[in-house]
Backbone as JSON Lines, residues from 0, in Angstrom:
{"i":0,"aa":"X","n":[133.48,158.65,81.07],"ca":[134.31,157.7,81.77],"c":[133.37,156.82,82.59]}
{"i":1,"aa":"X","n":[133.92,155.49,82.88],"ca":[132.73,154.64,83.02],"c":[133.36,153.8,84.69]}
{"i":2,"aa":"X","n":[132.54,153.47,85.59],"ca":[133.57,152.74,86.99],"c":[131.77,152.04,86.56]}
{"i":3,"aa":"X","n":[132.69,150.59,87.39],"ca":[131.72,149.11,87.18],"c":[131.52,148.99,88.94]}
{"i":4,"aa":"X","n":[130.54,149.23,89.55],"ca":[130.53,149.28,91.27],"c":[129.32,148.17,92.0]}
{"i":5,"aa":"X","n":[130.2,147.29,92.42],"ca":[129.0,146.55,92.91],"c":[128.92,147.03,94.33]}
{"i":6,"aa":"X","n":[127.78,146.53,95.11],"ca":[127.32,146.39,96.56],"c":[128.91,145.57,96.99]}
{"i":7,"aa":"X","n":[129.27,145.93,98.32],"ca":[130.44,145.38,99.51],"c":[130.13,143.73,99.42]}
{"i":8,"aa":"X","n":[130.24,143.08,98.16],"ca":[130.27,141.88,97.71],"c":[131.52,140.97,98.57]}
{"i":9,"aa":"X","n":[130.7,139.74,99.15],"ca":[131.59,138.91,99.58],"c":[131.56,137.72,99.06]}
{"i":10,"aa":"X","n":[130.69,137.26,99.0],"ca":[130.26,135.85,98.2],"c":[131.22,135.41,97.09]}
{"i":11,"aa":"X","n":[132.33,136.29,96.76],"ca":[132.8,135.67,95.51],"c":[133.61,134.52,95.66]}
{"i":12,"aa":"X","n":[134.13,133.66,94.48],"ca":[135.24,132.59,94.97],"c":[136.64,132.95,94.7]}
{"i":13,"aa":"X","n":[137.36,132.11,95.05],"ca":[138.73,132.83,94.75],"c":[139.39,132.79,93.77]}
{"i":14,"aa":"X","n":[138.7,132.53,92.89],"ca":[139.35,133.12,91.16],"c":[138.76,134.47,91.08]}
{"i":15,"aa":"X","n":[138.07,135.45,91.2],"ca":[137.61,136.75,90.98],"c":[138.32,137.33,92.24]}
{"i":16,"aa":"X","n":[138.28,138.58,92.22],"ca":[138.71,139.81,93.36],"c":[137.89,140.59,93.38]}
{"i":17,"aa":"X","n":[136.81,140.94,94.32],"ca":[135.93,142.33,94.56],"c":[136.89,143.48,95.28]}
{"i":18,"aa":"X","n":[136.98,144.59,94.84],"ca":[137.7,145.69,95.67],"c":[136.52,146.34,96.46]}
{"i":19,"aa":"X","n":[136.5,146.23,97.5],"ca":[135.15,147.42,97.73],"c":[135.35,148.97,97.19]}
{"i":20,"aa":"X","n":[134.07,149.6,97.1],"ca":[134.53,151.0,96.79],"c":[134.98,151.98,97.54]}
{"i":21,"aa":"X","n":[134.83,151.09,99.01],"ca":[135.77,152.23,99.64],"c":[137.19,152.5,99.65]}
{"i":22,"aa":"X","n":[137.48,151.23,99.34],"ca":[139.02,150.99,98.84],"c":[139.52,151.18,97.65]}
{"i":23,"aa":"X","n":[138.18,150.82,96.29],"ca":[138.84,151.36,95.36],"c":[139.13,153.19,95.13]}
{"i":24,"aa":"X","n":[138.35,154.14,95.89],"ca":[138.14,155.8,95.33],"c":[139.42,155.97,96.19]}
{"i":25,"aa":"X","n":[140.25,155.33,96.9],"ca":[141.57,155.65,97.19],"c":[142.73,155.17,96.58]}
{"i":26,"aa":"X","n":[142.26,154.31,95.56],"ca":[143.37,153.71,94.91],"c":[143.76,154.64,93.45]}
{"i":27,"aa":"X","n":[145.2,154.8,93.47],"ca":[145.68,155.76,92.8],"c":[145.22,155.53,90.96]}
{"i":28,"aa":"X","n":[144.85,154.91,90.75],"ca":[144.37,154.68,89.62],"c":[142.97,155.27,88.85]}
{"i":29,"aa":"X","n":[142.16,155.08,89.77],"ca":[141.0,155.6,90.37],"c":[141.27,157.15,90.21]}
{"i":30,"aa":"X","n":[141.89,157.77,91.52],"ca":[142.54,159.08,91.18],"c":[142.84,159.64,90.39]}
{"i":31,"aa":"X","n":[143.33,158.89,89.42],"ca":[144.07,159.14,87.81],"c":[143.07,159.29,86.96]}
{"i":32,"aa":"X","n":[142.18,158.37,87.06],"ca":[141.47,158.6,86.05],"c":[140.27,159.52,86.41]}
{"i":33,"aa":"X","n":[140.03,159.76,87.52],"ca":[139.17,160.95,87.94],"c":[139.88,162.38,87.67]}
{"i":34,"aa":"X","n":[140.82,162.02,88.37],"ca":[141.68,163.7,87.49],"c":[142.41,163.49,85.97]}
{"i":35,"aa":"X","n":[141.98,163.06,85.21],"ca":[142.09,163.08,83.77],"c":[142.16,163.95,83.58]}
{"i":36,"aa":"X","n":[143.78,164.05,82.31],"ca":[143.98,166.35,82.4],"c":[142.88,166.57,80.95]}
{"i":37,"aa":"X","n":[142.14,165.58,80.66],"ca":[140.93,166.01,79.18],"c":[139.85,165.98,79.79]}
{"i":38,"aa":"X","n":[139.31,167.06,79.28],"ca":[138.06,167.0,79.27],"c":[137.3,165.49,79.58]}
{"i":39,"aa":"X","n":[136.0,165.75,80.56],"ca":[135.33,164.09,80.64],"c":[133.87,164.76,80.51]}
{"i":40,"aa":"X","n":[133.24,164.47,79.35],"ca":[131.86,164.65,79.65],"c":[130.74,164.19,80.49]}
{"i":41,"aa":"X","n":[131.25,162.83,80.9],"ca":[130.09,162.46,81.95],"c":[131.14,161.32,82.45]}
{"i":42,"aa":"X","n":[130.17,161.22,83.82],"ca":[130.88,159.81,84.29],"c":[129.87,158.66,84.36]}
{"i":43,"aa":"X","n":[129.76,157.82,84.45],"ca":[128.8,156.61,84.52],"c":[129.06,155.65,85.43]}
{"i":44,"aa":"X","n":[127.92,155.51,86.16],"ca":[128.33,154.12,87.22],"c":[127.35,153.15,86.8]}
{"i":45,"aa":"X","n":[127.9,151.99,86.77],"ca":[126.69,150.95,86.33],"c":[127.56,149.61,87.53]}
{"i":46,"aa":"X","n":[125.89,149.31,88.14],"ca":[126.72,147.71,88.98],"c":[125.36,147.16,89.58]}
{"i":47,"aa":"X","n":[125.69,146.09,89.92],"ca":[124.99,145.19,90.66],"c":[124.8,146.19,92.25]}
{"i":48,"aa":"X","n":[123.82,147.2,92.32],"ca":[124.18,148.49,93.87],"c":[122.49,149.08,93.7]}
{"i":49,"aa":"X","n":[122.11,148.91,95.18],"ca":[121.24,149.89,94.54],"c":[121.26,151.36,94.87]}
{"i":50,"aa":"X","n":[120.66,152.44,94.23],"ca":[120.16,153.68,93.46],"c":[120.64,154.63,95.09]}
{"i":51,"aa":"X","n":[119.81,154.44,96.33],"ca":[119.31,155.01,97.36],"c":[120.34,154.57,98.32]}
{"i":52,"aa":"X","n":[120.56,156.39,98.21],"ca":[121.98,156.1,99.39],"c":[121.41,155.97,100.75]}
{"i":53,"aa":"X","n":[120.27,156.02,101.42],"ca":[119.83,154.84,102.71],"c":[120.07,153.75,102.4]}
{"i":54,"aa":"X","n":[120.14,153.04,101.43],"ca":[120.09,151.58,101.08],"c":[121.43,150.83,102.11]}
{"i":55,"aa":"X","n":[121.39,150.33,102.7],"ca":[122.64,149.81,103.41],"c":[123.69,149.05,102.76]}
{"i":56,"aa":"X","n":[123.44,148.76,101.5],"ca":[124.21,147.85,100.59],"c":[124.9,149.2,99.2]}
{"i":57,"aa":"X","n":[124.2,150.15,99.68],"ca":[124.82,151.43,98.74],"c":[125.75,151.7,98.75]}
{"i":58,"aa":"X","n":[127.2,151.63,97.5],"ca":[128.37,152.16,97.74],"c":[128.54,153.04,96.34]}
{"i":59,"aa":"X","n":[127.42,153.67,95.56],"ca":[127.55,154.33,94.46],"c":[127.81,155.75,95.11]}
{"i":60,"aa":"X","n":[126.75,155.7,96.59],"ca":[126.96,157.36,96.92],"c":[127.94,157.37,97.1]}
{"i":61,"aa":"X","n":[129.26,156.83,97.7],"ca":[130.01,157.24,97.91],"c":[131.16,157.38,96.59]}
{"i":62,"aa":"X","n":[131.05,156.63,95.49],"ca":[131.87,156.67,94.35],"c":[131.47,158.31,93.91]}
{"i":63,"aa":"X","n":[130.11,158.54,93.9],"ca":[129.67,159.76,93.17],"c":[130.35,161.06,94.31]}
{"i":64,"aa":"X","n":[130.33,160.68,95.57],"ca":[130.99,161.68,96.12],"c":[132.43,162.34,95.92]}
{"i":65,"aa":"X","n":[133.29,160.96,96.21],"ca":[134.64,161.3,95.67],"c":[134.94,162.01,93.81]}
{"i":66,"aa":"X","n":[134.17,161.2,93.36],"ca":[133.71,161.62,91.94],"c":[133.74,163.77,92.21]}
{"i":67,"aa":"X","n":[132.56,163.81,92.77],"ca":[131.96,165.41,92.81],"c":[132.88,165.7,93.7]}
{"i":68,"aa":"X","n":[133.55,165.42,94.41],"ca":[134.97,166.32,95.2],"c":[135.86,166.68,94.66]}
{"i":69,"aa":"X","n":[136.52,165.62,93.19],"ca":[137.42,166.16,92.01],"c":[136.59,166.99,91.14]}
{"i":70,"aa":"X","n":[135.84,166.78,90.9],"ca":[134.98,167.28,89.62],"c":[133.88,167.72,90.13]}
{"i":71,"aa":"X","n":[133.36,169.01,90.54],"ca":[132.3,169.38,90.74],"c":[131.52,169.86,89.87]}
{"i":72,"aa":"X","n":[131.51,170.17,88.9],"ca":[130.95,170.49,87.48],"c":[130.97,169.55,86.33]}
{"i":73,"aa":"X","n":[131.14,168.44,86.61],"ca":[131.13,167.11,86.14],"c":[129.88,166.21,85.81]}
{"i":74,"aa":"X","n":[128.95,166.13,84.94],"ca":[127.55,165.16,85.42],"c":[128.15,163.84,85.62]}
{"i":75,"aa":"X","n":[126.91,163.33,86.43],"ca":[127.21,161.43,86.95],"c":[126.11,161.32,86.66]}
{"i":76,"aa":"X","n":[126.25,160.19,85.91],"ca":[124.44,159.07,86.11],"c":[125.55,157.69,86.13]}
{"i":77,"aa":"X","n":[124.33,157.41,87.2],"ca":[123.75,155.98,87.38],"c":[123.37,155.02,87.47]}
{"i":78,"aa":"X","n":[123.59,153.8,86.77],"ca":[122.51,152.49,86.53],"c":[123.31,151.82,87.33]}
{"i":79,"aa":"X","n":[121.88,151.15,88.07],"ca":[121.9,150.33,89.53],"c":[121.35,149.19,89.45]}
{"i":80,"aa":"X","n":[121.28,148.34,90.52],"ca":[120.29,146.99,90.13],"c":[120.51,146.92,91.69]}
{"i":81,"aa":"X","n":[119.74,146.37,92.39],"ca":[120.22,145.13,93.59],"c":[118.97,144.98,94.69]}
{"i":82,"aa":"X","n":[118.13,145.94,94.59],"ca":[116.49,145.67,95.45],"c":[115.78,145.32,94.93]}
{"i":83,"aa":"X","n":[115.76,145.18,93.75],"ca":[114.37,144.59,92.86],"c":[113.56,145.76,93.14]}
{"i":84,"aa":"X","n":[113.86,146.83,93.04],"ca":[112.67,147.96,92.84],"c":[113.21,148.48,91.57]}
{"i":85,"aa":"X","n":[111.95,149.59,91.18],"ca":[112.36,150.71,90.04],"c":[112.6,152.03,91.26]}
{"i":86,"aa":"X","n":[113.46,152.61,90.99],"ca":[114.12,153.78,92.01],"c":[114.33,154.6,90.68]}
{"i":87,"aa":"X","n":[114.76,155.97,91.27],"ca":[115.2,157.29,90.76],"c":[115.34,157.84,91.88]}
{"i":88,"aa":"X","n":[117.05,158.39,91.82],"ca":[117.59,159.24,92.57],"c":[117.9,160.47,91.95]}
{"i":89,"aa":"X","n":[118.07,161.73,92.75],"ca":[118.9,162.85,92.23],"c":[119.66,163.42,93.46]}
{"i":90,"aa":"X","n":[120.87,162.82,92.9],"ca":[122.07,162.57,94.01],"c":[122.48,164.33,93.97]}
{"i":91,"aa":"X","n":[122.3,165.5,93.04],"ca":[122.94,166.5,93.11],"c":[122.26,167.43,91.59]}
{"i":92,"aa":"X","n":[122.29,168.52,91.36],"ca":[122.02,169.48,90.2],"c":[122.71,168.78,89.43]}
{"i":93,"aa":"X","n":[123.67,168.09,89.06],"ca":[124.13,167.07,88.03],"c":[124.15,165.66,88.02]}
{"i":94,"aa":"X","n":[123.01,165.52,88.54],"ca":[123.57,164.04,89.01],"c":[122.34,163.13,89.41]}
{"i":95,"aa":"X","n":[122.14,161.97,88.49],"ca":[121.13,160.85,88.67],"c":[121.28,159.64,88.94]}
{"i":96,"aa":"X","n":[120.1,159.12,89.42],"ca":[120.68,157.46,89.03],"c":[119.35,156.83,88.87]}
{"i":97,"aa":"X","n":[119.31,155.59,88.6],"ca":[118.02,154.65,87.82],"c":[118.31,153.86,88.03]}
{"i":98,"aa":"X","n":[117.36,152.93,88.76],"ca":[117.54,151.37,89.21],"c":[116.24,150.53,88.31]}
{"i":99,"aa":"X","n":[116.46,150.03,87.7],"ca":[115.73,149.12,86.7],"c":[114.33,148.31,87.37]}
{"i":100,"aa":"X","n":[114.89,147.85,88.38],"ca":[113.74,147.23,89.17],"c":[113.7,145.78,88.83]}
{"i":101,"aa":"X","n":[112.8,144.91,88.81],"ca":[112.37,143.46,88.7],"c":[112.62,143.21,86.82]}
């Protein structure tokens, strides 16, 4: 299962809608599809965010959290972008992420 997560994006214009992710891991949809009654082999986050939950623009840790609060035996990886570095995280015993870099 796949969530698209950018950085607490404001810049957009008003034909698009950014949800932040703190607002989206409460939205019942979200919920739904995190508690999916099938089997989920992995989850995937991919966005414009980067990797390192110090990062102040980081809102993946928190997707992967709510994520590992339904599903604790669940793997998550990661693809990030947004510092212009190459990063590697290991957010948990199941759980990565990879920021591409420049």
């Amino acid at each position: 299962m796949t969530f698209g997560v950018l950085f607490d994006f404001t810049g957009n214009s008003n034909v698009s809608k950014v949800i932040k992710a703190a607002d989206m891991v409460k939205q019942q949809w979200f919920l739904d599809a995190v508690n999916y009654d099938q089997p989920i082999d992995l989850f995937l986050l991919v966005g414009h965010n980067p990797v390192d939950r110090s990062d102040y623009a980081n809102t993946l840790g928190l997707v992967h959290s709510t994520i590992r609060a339904l599903r604790p035996d669940t793997p998550v990886q990661a693809f990030g972008g947004h510092s212009h570095i190459r990063d590697f995280k290991v957010y948990d015993d199941k759980s990565t992420a990879l920021e591409s870099g420049m």
